CSV table of C-alpha atoms and ligand atoms in Angstrom, one decimal:
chain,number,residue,atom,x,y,z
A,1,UNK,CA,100.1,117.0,70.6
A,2,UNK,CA,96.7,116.3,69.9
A,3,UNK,CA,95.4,112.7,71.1
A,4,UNK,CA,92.8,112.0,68.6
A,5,UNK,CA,94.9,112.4,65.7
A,6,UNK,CA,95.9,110.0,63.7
A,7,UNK,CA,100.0,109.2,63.9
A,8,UNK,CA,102.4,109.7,61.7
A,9,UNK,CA,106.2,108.3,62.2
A,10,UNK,CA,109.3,108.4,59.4
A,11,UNK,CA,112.6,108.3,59.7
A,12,UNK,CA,115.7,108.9,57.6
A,13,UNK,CA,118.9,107.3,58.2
A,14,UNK,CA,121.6,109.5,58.9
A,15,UNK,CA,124.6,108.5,56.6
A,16,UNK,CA,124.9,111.9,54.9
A,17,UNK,CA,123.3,114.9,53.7
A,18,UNK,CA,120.0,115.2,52.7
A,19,UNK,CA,118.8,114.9,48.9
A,20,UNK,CA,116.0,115.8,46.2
A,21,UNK,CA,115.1,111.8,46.5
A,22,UNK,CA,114.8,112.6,50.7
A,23,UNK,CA,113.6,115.6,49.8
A,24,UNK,CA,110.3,114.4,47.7
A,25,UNK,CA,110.2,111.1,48.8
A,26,UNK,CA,109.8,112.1,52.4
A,27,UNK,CA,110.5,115.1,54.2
A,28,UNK,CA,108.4,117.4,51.9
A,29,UNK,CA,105.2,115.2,53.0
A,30,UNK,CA,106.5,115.4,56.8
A,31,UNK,CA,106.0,119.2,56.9
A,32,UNK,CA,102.9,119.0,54.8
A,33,UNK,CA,101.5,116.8,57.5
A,34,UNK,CA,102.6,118.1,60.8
A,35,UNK,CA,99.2,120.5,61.1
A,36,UNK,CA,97.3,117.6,60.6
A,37,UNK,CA,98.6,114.4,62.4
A,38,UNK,CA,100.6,113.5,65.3
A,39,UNK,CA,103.9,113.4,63.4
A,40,UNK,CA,107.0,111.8,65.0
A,41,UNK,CA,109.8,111.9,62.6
A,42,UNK,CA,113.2,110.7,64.1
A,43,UNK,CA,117.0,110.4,62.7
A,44,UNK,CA,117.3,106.6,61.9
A,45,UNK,CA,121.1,106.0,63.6
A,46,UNK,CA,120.9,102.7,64.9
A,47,UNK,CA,120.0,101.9,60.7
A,48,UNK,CA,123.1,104.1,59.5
A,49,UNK,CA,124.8,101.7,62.0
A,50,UNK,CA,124.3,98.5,59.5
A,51,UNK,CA,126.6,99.6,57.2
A,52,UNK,CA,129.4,100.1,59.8
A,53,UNK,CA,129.9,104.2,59.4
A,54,UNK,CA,133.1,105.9,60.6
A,55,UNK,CA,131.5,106.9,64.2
A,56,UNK,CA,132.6,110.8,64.0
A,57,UNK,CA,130.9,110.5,60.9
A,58,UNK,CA,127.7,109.4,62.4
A,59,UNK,CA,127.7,111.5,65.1
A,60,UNK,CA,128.1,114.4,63.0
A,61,UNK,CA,125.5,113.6,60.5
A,62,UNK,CA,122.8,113.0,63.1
A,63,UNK,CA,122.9,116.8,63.8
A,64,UNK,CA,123.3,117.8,59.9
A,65,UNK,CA,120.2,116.0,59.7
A,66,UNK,CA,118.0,117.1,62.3
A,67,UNK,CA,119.4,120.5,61.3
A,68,UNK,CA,117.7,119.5,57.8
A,69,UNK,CA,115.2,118.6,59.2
A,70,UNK,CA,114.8,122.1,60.6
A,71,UNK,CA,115.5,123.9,58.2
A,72,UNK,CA,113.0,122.3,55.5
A,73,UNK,CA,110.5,123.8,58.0
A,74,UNK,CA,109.3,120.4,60.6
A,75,UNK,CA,108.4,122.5,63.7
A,76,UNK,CA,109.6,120.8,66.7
A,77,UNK,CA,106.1,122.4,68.5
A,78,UNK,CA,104.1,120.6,66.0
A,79,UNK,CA,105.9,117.3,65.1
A,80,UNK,CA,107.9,115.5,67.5
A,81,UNK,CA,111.6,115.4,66.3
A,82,UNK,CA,114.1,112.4,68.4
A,83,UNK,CA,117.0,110.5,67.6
A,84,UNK,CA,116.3,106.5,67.5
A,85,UNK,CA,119.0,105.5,69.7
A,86,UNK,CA,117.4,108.5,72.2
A,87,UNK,CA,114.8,105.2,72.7
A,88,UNK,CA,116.3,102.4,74.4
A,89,UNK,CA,112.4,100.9,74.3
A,90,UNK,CA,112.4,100.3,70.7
A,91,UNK,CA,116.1,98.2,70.7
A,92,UNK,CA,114.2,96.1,73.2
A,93,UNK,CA,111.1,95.3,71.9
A,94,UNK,CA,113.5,94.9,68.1
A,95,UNK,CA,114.8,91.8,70.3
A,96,UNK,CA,110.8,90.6,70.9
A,97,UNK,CA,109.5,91.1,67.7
A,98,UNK,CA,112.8,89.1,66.1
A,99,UNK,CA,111.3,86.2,67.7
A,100,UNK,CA,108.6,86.0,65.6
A,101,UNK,CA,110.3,87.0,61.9
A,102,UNK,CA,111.9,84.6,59.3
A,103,UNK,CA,115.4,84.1,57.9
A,104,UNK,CA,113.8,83.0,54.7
A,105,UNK,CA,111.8,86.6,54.7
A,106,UNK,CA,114.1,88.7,55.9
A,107,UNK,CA,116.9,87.0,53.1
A,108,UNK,CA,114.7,88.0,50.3
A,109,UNK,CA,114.1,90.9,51.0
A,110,UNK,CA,115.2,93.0,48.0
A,111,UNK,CA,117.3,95.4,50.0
A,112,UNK,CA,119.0,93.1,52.0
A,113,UNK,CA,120.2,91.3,48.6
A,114,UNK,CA,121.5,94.1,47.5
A,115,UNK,CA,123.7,95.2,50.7
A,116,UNK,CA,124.5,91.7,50.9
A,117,UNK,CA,126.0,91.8,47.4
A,118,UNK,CA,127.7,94.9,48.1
A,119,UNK,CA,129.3,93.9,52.0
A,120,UNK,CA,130.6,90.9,49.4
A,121,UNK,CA,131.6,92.5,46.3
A,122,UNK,CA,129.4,91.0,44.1
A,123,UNK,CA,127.9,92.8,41.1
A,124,UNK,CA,125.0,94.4,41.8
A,125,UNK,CA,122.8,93.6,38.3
A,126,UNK,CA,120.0,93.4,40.6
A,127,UNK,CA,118.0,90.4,42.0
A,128,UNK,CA,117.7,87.6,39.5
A,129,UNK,CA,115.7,85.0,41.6
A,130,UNK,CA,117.9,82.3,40.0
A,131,UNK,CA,120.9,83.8,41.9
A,132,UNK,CA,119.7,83.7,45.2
A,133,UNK,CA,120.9,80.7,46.1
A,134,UNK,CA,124.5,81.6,45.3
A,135,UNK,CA,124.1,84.6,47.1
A,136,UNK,CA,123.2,82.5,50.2
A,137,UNK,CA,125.8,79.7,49.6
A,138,UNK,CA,128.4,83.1,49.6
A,139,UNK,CA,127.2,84.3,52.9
A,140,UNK,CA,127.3,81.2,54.4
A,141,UNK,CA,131.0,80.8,53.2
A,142,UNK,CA,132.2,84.1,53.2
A,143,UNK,CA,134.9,84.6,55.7
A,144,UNK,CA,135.3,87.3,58.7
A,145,UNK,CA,137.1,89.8,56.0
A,146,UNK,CA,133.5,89.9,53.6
A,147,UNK,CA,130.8,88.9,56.4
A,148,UNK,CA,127.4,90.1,56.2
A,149,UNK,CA,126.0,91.4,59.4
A,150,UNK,CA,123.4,90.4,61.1
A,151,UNK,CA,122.2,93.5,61.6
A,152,UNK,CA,121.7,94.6,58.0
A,153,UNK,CA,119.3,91.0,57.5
A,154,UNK,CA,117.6,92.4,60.6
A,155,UNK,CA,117.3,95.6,59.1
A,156,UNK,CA,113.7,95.5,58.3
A,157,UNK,CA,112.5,94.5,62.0
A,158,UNK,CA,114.2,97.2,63.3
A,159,UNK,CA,112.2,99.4,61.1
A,160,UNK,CA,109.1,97.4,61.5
A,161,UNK,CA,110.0,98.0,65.5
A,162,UNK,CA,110.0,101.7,64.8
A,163,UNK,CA,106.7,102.2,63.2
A,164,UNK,CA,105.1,99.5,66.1
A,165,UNK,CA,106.4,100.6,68.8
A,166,UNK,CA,104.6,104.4,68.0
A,167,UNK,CA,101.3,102.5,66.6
A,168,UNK,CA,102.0,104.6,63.7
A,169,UNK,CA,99.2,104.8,60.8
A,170,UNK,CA,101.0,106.6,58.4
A,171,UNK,CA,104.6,106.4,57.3
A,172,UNK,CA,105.6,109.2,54.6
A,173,UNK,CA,108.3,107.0,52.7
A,174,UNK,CA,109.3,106.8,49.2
A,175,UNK,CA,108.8,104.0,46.9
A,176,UNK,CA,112.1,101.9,47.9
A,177,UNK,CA,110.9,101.8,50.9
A,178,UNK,CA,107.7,99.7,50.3
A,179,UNK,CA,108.9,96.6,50.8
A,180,UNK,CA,109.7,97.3,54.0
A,181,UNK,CA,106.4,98.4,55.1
A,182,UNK,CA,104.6,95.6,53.6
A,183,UNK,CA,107.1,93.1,55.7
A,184,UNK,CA,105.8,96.0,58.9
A,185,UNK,CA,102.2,95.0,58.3
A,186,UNK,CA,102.9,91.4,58.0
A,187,UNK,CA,104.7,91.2,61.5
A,188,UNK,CA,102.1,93.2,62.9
A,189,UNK,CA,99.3,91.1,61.7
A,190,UNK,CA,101.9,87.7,63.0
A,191,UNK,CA,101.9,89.4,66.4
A,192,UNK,CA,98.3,90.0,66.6
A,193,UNK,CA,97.5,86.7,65.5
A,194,UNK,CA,99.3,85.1,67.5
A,195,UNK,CA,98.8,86.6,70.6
A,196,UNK,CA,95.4,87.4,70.2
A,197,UNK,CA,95.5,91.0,70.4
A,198,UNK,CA,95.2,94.4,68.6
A,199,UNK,CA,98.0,96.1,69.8
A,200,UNK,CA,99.8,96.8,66.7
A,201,UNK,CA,97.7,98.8,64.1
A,202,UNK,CA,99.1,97.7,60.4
A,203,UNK,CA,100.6,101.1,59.1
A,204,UNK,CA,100.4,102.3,55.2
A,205,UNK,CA,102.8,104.7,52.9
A,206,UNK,CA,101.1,108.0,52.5
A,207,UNK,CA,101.8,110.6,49.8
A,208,UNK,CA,98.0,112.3,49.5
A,209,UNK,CA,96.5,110.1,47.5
A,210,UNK,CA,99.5,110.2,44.8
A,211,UNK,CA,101.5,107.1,44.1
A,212,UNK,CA,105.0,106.5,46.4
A,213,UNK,CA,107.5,108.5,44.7
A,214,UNK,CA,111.1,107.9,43.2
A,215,UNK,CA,113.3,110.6,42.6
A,216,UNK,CA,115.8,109.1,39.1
A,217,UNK,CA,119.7,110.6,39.2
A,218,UNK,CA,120.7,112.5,36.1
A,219,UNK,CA,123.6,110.3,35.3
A,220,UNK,CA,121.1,108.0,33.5
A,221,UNK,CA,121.1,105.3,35.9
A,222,UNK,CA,118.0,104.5,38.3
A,223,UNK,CA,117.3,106.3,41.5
A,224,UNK,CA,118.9,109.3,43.5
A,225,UNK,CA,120.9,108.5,46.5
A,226,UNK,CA,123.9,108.3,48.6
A,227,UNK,CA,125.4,105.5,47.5
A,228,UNK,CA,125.0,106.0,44.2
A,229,UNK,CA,126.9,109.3,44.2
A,230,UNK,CA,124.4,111.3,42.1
A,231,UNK,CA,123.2,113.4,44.6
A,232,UNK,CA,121.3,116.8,44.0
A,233,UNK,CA,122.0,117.7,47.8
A,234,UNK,CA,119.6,120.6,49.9
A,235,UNK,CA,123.0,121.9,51.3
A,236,UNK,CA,124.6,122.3,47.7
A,237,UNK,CA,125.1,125.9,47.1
A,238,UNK,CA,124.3,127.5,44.0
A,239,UNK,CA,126.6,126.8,41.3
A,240,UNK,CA,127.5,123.5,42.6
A,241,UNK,CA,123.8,123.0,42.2
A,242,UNK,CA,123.9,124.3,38.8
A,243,UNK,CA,127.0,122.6,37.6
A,244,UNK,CA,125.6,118.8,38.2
A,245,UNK,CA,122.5,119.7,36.3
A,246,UNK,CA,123.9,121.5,33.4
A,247,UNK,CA,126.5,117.5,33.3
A,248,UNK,CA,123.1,115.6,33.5
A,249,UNK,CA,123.2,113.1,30.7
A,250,UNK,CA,121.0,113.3,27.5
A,251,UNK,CA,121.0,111.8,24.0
A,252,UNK,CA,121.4,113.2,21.1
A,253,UNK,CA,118.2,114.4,20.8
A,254,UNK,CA,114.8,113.4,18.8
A,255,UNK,CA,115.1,112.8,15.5
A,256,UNK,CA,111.9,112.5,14.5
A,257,UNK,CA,108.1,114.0,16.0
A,258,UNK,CA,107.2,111.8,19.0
A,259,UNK,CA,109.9,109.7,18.7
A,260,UNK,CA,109.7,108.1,22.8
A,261,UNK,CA,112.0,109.1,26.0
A,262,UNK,CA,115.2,107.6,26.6
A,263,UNK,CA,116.1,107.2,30.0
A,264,UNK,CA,118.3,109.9,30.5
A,265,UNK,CA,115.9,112.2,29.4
A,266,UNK,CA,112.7,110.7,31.3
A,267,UNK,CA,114.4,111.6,34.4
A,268,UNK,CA,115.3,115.0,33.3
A,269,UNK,CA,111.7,115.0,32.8
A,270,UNK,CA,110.7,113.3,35.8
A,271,UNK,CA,112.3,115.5,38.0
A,272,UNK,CA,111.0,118.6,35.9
A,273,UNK,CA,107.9,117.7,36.6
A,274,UNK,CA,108.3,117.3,40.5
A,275,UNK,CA,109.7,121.1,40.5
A,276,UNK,CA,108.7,123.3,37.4
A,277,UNK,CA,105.2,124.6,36.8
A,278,UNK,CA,103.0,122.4,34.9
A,279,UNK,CA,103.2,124.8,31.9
A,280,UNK,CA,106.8,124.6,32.0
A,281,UNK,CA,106.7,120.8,31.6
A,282,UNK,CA,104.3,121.1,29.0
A,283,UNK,CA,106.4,123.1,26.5
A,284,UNK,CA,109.4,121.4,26.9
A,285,UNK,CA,107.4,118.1,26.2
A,286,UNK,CA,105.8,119.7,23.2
A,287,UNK,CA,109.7,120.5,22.2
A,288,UNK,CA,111.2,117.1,22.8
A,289,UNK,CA,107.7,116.2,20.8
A,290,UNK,CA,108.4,118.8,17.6
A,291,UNK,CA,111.8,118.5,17.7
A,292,UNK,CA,112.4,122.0,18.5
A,293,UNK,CA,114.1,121.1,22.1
A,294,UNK,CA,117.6,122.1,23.4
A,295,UNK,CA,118.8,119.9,26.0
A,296,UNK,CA,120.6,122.8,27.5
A,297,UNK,CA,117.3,125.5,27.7
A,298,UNK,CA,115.7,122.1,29.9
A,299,UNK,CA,118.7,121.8,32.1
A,300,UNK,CA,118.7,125.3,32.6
A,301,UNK,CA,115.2,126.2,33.6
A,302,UNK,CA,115.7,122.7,36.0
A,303,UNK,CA,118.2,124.1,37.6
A,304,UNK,CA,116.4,127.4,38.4
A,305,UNK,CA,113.3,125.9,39.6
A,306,UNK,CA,115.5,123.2,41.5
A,307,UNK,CA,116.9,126.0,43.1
A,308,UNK,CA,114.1,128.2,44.0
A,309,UNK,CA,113.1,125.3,46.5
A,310,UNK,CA,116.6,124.1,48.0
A,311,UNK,CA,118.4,127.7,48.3
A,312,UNK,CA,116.0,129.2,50.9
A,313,UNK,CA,116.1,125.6,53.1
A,314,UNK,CA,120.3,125.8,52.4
A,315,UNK,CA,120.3,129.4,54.3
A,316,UNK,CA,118.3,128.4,57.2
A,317,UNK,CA,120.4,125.0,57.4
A,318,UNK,CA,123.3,127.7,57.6
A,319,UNK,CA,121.6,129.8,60.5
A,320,UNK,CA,121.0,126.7,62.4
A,321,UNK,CA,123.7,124.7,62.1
A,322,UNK,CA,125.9,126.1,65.2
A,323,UNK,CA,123.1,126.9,67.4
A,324,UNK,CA,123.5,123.8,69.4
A,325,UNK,CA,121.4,124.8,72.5
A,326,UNK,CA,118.5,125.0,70.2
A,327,UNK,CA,118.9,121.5,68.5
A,328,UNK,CA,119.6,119.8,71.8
A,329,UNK,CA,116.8,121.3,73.4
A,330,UNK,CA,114.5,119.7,70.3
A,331,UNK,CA,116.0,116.5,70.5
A,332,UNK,CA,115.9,116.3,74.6
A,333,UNK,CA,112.3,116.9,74.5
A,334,UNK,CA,111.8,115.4,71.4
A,335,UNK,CA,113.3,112.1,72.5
A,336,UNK,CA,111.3,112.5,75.8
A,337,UNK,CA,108.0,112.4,73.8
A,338,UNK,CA,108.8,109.4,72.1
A,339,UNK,CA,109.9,107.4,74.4
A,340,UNK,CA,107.1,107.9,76.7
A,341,UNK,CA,105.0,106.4,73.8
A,342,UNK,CA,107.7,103.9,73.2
A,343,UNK,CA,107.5,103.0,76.9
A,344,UNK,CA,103.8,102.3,76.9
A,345,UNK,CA,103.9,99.7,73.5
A,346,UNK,CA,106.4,97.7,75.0
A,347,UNK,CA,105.0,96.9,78.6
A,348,UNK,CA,101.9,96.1,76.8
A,349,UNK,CA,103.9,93.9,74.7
A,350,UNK,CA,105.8,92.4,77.5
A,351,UNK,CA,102.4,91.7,79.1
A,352,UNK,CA,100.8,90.1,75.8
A,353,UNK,CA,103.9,87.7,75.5
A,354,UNK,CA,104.3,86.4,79.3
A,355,UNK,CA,107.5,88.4,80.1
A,356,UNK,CA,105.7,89.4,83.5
A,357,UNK,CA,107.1,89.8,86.9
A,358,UNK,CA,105.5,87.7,89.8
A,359,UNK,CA,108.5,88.9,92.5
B,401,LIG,P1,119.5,107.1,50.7
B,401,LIG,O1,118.7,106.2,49.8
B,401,LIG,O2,120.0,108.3,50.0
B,401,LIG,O3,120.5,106.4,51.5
B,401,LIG,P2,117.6,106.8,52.9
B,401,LIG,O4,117.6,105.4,52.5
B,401,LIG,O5,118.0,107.2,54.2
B,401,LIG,O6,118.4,107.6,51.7
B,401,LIG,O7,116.1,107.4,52.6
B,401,LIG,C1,115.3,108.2,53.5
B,401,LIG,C2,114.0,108.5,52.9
B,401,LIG,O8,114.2,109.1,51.6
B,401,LIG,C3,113.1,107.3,52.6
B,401,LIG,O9,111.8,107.6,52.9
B,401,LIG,C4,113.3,107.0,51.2
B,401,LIG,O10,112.2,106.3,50.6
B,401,LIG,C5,113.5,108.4,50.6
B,401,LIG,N1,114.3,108.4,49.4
B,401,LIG,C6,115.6,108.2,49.3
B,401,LIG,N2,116.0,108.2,48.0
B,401,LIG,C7,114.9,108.5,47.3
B,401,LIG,C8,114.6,108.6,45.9
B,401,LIG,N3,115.6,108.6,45.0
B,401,LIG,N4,113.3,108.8,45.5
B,401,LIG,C9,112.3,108.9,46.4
B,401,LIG,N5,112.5,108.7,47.7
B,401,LIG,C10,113.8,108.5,48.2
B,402,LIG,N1,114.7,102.3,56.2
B,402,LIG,C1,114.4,103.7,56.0
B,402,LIG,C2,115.3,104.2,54.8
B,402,LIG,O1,116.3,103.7,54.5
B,402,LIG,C3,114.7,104.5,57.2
B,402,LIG,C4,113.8,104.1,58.3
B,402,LIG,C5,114.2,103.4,59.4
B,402,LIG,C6,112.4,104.4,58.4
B,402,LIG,N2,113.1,103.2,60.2
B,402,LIG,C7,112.0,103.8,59.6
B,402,LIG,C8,111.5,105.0,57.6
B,402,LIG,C9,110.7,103.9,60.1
B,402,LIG,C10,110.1,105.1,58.0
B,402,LIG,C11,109.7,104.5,59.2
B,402,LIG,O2,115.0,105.2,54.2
C-alpha cells in the first residue's frame, strides 16, 4: 500500500445480504477506487450489534459479506479488507472520543430517531421536529422490555471512531449516510480544537464528482434496504431476480403527453437509469412521455440489465463462499493492516489528551 495516497475507509454493516442500494451506494465506488487510493473497507459488526442480531446470524453474515465483498471484485492486494471487531484500538479510542460528543446531538440525529421509534414501536412517519420531545419523554420512561440502547445513540461516534482512527479522506457512502459524516467532521474539528492539534483530518463522501446516491425500492415506498424488506439482493438468482421486478408497483399509466412521474414509476426510472444504457432510458422516457409505454416492456428490460451486473458477482460469491482458508487469510492480514494504523491514531491520541504513563 502506497503511502502517499490519499485514504479511503467504508464499511457496511453486516446484518444481511448485500443489495442494489449497497451495491451503488457503496461498494461499486470501493472497487472503482482501490487503484487509486489506500482503500480500507471493513465489515461493520460491532454496528450490526446495535440492533441486538441473533449471534449465529452475525457471525455468519460477516463472512457472506466479506465474501460479497469479494466477489464484486475489492482485491484484497489492493484494498485492505478487516472485520471492525478485528480492531480492539478503534472500541477504545470510541470510549475517548465519547467524551467529547453530546446527548442533545447524538438524540437528533435522524437515524437514531428512527431506531429509537422502532426499538419502541412507535410509527415511524418520519421525524416531525414537534415530536421529538415525546420521543425523548418515551425513552426516558420506557421500561426494560422497550429500552433503547445506548449503543444505537452512540451509533454515530462509533462510526465517527472508524473513519478517525484511519485519518480517512474519503468515505464512499450513500446518501443516508450523510448525516453521519457531517456529525464525523464536527467531532473531528471538536477534538482538534480542543486539544490543539491536527490529528484528525475532517473526511468527505465521495462518488466522483456525482451527487451521494439513493437507491428507491420498487414497492413504491422510499429507499432500498434491509429493513424495509424490498431488497433487489446481489446473491438473488435469476428468476427470483426477475420475479420482484416484473411485481414492482406502477400506476395506471399516463394519460395524457408529459403528464409528470408518480412515485412508483420515478424509481423504476431511477433505478433504470443507474443500470440501462442511456439510450435505453431515453426511449422509455419518450414512451411514458407519448404515451406509448408498457409498464411491463420497462420492467423487463430492468430486469435484464439488473441482471447483466449482479449474475456474474452471484457466481463468483458461489465459488468463494466455502473456500474458508482464502477468506481467513484476507481478513488475518487484512485486520493486521488496519490495526497497525489503528494502533498509531490512538497513542497519538492518548498522548494529545494526558492519558500518559509516568511509571
Ligand atoms: P441497509 O440500509 O440495507 O441496512 P447499510 O446501512 O449497512 O444497509 O448500508 C451500507 C452502505 O450501503 C452505506 O454506504 C449506505 O449508504 C449504502 N446504502 C444502503 N442502502 C442504500 C440505498 N437504498 N441507496 C444508496 N445507498 C444505500
Ligand atoms: N453506518 C454505516 C451504515 O449503516 C456503516 C458504517 C459504520 C460506516 N462505520 C462506517 C460507513 C464508517 C462508512 C465509514 O451504512
Amino acid at each position: 500500500m502506497d503511502n502517499n495516497k490519499e485514504i479511503v475507509l467504508s464499511g457496511i454493516r453486516s446484518t444481511g445480504n448485500l443489495h442494489l442500494g449497497n451495491y451503488f451506494g457503496a461498494l461499486r465506488n470501493f472497487v472503482k477506487m482501490q487503484d487509486d487510493y489506500d482503500c480500507r473497507f471493513f465489515i461493520a459488526d460491532l454496528h450490526a450489534l446495535t440492533t441486538n442480531p441473533d449471534p449465529d446470524e452475525l457471525h455468519a453474515n460477516v463472512k457472506n459479506i466479506v465474501t460479497e465483498y469479494l466477489a464484486a471484485g475489492i482485491d484484497p492486494e489492493k484494498a485492505t479488507i478487516f472485520v471492525q471487531s478485528d480492531v480492539p484500538e478503534i472500541s477504545e479510542l470510541y470510549l475517548l472520543l465519547n467524551m467529547h460528543v453530546g446527548i442533545g446531538e447524538l438524540m437528533r440525529t435522524t437515524s437514531f430517531k428512527d431506531k429509537a421509534r422502532k426499538a419502541l414501536g412507535l410509527k415511524n412517519d418520519n421525524t416531525a421536529d414537534e415530536d421529538d420531545d415525546k420521543i425523548e419523554q418515551q425513552i426516558i420512561g420506557a421500561d426494560s422490555n422497550k429500552r433503547v440502547n445506548a449503543g444505537l445513540l452512540t451509533y454515530p461516534t462509533l462510526m465517527a471512531v472508524d473513519i478517525l482512527i484511519q485519518k480517512a479522506h474519503k468515505v464512499p457512502v450513500g446518501k443516508d449516510q450523510e448525516q453521519h459524516l457531517e456529525l464525523t467532521r464536527r467531532f473531528a474539528r471538536r477534538f482538534n480544537s480542543f486539544y490543539h492539534t491536527d490529528l484528525f483530518p475532517e473526511p468527505t463522501n465521495y462518488n466522483f464528482g456525482a451527487a451521494a446516491v439513493k437507491v428507491p425500492g420498487l414497492d413504491g415506498s422510499g429507499k432500498m434496504g434491509k429493513s424495509e424488506g424490498n431488497c433487489l439482493y446481489l446473491i438473488d438468482d435469476e428468476k427470483v431476480l426477475r420475479k420482484k421486478v416484473m411485481r414492482a408497483m406502477t400506476d395506471e399509466g399516463p394519460k395524457e403527453p408529459n403528464s409528470p412521474v408518480s412515485l412508483p414509476v420515478q424509481n423504476l426510472f431511477t433505478l433504470m437509469e443507474l443500470t440501462s444504457k442511456p439510450e435505453v432510458v431515453r426511449n422509455f422516457k419518450d414512451a411514458y412521455a407519448n404515451c406509448s409505454i408498457r409498464y411491463g416492456d420497462l420492467k423487463k428490460q430492468l430486469a435484464e440489465d439488473i441482471l447483466a451486473i449482479t449474475l456474474p458477482i452471484r457466481e463468483r460469491i458461489l465459488e468463494l463462499r466455502n473456500d474458508d482458508a482464502y477468506i481467513g487469510r484476507v481478513l488475518r492480514e487484512g485486520g493486521e493492516r488496519a490495526r497497525y494504523y489503528a494502533a498509531q491514531t490512538l497513542r497519538e491520541a492518548k498522548e494529545i489528551m494526558g492519558i500518559r504513563k509516568f511509571y
